[in-house]
CSV table of C-alpha atoms in Angstrom, one decimal:
chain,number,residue,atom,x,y,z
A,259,UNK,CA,-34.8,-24.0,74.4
A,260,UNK,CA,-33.6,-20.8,75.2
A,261,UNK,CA,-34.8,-19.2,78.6
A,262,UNK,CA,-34.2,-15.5,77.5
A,263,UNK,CA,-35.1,-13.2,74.8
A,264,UNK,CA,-33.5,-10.1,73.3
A,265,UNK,CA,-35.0,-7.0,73.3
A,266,UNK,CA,-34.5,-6.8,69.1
A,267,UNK,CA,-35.6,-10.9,69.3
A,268,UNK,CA,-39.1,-10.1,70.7
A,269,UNK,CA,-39.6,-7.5,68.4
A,270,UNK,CA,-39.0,-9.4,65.9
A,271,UNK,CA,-41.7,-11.9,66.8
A,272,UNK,CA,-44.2,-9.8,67.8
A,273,UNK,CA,-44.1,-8.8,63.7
A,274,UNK,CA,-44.1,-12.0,62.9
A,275,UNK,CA,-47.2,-14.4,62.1
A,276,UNK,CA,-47.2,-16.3,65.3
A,277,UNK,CA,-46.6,-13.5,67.9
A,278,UNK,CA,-46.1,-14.8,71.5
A,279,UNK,CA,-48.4,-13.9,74.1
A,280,UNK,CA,-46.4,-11.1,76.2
A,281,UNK,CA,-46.9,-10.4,80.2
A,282,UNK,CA,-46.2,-7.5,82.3
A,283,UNK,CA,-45.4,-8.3,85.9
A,284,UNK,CA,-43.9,-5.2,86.9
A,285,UNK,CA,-44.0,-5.6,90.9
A,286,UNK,CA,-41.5,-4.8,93.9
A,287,UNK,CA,-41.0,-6.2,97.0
A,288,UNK,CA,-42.8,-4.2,99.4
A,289,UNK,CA,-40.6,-3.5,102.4
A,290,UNK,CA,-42.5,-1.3,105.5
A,291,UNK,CA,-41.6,2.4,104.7
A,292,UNK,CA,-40.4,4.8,107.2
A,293,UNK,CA,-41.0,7.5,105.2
A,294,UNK,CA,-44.7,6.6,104.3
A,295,UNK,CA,-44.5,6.6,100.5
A,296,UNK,CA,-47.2,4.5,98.7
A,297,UNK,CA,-46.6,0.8,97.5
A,298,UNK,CA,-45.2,0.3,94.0
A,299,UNK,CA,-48.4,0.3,92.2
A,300,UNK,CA,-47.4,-2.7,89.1
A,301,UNK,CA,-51.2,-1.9,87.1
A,302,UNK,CA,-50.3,2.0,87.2
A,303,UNK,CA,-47.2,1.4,85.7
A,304,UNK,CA,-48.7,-0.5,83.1
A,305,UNK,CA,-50.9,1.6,82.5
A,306,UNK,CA,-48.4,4.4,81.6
A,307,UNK,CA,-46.7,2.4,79.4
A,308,UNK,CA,-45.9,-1.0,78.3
A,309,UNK,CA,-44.7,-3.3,75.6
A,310,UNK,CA,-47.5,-3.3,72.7
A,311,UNK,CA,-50.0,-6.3,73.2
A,312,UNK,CA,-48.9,-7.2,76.7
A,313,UNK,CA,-51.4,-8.0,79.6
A,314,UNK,CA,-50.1,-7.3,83.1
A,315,UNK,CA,-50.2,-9.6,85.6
A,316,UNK,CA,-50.1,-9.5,89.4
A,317,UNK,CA,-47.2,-11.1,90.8
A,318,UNK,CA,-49.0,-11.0,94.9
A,319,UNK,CA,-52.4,-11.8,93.4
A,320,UNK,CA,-52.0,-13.9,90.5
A,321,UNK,CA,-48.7,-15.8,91.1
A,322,UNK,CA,-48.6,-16.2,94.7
A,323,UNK,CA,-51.1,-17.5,97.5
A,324,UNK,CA,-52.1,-15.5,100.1
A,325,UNK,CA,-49.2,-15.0,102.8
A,326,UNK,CA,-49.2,-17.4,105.8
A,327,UNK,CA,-47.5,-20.2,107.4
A,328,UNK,CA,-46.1,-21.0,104.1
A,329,UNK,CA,-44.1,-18.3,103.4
A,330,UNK,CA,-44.6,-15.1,102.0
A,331,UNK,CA,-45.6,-15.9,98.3
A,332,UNK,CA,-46.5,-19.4,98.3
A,333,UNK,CA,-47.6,-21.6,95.8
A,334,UNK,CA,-50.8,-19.9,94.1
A,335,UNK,CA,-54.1,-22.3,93.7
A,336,UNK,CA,-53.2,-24.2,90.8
A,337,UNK,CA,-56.8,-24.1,89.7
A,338,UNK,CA,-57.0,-19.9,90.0
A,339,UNK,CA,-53.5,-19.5,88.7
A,340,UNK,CA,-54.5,-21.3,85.7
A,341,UNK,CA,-58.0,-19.1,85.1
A,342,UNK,CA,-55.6,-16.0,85.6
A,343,UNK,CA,-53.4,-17.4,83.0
A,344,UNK,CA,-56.2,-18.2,80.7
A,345,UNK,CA,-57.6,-14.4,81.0
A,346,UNK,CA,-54.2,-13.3,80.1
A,347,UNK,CA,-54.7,-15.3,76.9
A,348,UNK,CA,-52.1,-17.9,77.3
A,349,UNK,CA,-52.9,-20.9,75.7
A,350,UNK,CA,-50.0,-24.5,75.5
A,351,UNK,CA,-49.3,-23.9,71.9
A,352,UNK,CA,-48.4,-20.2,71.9
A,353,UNK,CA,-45.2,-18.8,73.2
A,354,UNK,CA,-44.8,-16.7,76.3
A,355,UNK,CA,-42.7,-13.8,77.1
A,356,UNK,CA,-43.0,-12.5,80.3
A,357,UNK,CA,-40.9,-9.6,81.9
A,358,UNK,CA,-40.8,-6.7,84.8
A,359,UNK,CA,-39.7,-3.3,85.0
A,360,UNK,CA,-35.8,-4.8,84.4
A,361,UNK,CA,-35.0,-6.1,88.3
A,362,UNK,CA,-35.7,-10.0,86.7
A,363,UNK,CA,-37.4,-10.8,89.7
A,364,UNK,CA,-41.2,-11.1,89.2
A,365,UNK,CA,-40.9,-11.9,85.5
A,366,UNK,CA,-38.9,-14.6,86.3
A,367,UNK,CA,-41.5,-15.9,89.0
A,368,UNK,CA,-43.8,-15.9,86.2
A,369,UNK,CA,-41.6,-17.8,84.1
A,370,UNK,CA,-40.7,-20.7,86.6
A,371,UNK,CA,-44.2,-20.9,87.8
A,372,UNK,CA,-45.3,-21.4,83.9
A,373,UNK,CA,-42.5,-24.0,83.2
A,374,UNK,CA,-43.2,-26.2,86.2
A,375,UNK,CA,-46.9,-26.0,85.2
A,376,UNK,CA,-46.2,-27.7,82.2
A,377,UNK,CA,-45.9,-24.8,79.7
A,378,UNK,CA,-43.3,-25.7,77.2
A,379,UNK,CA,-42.6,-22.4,76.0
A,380,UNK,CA,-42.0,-19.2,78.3
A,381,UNK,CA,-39.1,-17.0,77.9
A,382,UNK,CA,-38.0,-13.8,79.8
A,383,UNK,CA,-36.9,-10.4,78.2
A,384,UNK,CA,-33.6,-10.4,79.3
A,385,UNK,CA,-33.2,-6.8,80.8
A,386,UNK,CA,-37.0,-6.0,81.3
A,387,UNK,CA,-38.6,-3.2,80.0
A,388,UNK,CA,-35.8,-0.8,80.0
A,389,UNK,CA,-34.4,-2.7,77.4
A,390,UNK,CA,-37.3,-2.8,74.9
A,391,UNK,CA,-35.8,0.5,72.1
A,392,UNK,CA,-40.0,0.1,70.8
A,393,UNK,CA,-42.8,2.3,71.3
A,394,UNK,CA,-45.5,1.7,74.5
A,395,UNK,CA,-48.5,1.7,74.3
A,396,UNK,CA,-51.3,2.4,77.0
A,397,UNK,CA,-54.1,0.1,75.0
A,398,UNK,CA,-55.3,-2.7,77.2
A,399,UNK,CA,-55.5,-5.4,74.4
A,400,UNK,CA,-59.2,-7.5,74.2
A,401,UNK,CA,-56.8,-10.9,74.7
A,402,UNK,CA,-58.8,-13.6,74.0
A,403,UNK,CA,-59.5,-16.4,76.1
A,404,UNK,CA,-56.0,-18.9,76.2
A,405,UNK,CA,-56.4,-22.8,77.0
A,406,UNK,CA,-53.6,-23.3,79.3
A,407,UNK,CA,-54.3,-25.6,81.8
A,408,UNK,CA,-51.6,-26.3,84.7
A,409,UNK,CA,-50.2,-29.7,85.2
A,410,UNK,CA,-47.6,-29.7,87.2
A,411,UNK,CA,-44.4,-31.2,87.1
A,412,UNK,CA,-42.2,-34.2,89.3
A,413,UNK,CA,-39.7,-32.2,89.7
A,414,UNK,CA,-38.3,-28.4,90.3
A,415,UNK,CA,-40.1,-27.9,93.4
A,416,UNK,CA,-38.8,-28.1,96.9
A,417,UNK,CA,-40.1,-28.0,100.2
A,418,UNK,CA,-39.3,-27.4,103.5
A,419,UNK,CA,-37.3,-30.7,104.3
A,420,UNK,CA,-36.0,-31.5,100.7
A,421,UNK,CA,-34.4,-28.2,100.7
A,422,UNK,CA,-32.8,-29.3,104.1
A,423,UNK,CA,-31.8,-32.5,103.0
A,424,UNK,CA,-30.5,-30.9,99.7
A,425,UNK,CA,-28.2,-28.8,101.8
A,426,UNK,CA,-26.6,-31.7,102.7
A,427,UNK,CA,-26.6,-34.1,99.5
A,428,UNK,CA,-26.4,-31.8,97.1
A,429,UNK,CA,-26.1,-27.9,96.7
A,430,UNK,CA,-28.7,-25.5,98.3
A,431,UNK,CA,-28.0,-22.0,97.0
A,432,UNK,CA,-29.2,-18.4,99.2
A,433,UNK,CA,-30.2,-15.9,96.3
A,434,UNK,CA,-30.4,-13.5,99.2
A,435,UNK,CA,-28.4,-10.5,99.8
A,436,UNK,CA,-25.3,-11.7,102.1
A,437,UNK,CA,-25.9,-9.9,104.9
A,438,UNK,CA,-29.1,-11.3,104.8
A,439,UNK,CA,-27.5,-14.9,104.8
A,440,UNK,CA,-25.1,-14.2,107.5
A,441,UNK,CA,-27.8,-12.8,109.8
A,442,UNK,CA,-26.5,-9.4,110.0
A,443,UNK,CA,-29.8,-8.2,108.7
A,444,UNK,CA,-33.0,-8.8,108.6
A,445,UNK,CA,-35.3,-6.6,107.1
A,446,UNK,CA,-38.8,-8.5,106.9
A,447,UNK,CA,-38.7,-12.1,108.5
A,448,UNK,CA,-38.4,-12.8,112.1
A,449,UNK,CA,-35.0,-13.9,112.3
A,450,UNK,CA,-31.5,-13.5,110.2
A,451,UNK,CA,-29.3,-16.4,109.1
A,452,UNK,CA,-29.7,-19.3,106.5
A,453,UNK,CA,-30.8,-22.7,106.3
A,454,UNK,CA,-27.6,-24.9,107.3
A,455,UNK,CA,-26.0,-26.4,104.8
A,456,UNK,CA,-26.9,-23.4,102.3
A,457,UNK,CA,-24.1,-21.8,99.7
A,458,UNK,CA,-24.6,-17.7,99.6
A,459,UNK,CA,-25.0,-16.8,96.1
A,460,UNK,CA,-26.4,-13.5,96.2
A,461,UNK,CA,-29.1,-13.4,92.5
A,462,UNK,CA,-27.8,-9.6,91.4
A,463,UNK,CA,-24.0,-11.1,90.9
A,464,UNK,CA,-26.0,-12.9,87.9
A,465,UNK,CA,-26.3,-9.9,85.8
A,466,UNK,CA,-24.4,-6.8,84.4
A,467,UNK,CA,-25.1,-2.8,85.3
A,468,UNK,CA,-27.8,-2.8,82.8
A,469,UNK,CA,-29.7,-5.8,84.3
A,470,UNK,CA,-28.9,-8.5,81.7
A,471,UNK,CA,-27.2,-11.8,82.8
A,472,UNK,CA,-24.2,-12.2,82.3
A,473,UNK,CA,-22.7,-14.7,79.7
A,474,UNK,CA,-24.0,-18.1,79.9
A,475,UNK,CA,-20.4,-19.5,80.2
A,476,UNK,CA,-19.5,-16.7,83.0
A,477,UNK,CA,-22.4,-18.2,84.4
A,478,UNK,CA,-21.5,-21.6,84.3
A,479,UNK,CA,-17.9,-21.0,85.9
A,480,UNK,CA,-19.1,-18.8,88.8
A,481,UNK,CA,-22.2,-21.8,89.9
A,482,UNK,CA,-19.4,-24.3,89.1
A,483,UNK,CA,-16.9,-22.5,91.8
A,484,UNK,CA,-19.8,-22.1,94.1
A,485,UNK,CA,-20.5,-26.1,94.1
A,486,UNK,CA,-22.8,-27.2,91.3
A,487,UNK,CA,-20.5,-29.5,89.3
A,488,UNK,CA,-21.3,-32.2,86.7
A,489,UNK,CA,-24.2,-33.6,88.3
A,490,UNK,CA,-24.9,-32.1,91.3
A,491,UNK,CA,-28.2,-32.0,92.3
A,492,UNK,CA,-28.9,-28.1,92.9
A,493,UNK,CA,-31.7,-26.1,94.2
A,494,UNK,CA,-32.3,-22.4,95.3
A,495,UNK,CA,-34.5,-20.7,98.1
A,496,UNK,CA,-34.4,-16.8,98.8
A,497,UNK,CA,-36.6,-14.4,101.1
A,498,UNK,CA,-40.0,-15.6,99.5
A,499,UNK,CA,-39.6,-17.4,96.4
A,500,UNK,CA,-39.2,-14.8,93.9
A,501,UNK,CA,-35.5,-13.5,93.8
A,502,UNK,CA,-35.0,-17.2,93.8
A,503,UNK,CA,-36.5,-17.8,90.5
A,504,UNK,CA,-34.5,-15.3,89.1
A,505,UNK,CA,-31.5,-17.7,90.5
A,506,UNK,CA,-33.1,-21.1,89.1
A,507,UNK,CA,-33.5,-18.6,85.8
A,508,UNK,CA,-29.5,-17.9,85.7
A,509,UNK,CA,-29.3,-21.5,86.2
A,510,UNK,CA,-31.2,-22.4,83.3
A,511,UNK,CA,-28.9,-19.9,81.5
A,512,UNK,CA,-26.2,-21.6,82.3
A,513,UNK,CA,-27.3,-24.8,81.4
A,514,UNK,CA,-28.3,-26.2,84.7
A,515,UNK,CA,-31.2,-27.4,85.8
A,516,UNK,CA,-32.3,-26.3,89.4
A,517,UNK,CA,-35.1,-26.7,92.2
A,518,UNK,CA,-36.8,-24.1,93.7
A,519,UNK,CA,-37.7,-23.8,97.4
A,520,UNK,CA,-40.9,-21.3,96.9
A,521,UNK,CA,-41.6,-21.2,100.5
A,522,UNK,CA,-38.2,-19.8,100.9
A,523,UNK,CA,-36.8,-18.0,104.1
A,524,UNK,CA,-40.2,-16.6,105.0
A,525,UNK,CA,-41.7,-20.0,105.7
A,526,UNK,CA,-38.0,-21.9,107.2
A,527,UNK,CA,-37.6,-18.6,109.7
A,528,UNK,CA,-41.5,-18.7,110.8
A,529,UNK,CA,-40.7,-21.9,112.6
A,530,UNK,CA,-38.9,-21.5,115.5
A,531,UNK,CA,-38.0,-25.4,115.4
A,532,UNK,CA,-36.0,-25.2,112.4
A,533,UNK,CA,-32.4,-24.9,112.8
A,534,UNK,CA,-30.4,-21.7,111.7
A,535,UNK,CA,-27.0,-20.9,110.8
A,536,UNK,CA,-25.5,-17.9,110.7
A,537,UNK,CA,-22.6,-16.0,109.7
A,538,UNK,CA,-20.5,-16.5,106.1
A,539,UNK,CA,-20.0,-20.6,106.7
A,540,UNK,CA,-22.5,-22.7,105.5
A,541,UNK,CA,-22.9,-24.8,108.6
């Protein structure tokens, strides 16, 4: 099944008979503002406008636990995530299309949280809203109650020391910006670097100007020259598990199946304990 949708593909089903149920998780990664503007407010912009039929969805609130030792968006209480789910009317045997305000990043949180939850059906609008040519609407839709109840999978998920020992038995991908992954930078956790072992492979390389990945073959080649050949086992980890869905999403695109680390570089860097590399080589 295909992990992506078309703009012209979801409008499409949304006339058809069996529409899919459609989320808005506009969100952005709040970073402390010297210039005191307010936070991206996800709700108001839905409110203003969004795909017809869609329910918004709170990415910090609905997807995510509540910051901590784990990282800052950690796995969500399955039992809360799944009432949220079920108030956005998402049921197992109705499709899901989920997407943001085009970045990738949130909607493709949503998706991977979904999949490895045992949805079988959850695509992403490939581009986010920017890419939807329809009219918005500003009706909050009466969305039934859905049946979806999360069972979560074997696989997909990584913690802590599987994404270590991954880093050195198979291929650990950064989705982070590469300054970020050579410590040059750190904007938001308390020290720069990676997790040794880790491959930079910055997320936004995964899509065009307008936001869209690129080709699944173009995909395929640059993952291959980065170190996930035939069989490799691969998993991904970025600032706080979000950006790094987007990078297991890619994968998917590509045809390549991938673990996420959620707890990501907020949770390895909040250990003083854990070992950190820096600088552009791996180790």
């Amino acid at each position: 099944m295909n992990a992506i949708i078309s703009a012209s593909e979801l409008a499409s089903e949304l006339a058809g008979e069996c529409p899919p149920v459609v989320l808005d998780v506009r969100w952005q990664l709040s970073v402390a503002k010297a210039a005191g503007e307010p936070p991206f407010d996800g709700r108001a912009a839905y409110e203003a406008g969004h795909v017809p039929g869609a329910v918004y969805v709170d990415l910090d609130r609905e997807l995510a636990g509540a910051a901590g030792a784990a990282g800052r968006h950690p796995l969500p209480d399955l039992a809360e995530f799944g009432a949220a789910m079920r108030r956005a009317g998402v049921s197992a045997a109705r499709p899901v299309v989920v997407y943001d305000g085009g970045q990738g990043w949130a909607a493709a949180r949503a998706w991977w949280l979904l999949r490895w939850a045992g949805h079988p059906d959850v695509r992403v609008l490939d581009g986010g809203l920017p890419q939807w040519a329809g009219d918005l609407s500003t009706d909050v839709p009466a969305r039934g109650e859905g049946d979806f109840e999360p069972v979560p999978g074997a696989d997909g998920l990584l913690d802590a020391d599987a994404a270590a020992a991954l880093a050195r038995s198979g291929v650990l991908f950064d989705a982070r910006a590469g300054e970020r992954y050579r410590g040059e930078v750190e904007p938001i956790d308390r020290v720069g670097g990676h997790i040794p072992g880790a491959v930079s492979a910055p997320t936004n390389e995964n899509v065009g100007a307008d936001g869209r990945f690129l080709p699944p073959e173009e995909l395929h080649d640059r993952f291959k020259a980065l170190g996930a050949s035939d069989g490799a086992e691969v998993g991904v980890y970025c600032g706080s598990g979000v950006s790094g869905a987007h990078e297991v999403l890619a994968l998917a695109v590509a045809g390549i199946p991938a673990a996420l680390y959620v707890g990501s570089w907020s949770e390895w860097s909040s250990d003083p304990s854990r070992p950190v590399a820096v600088g552009p080589d791996p180790q």
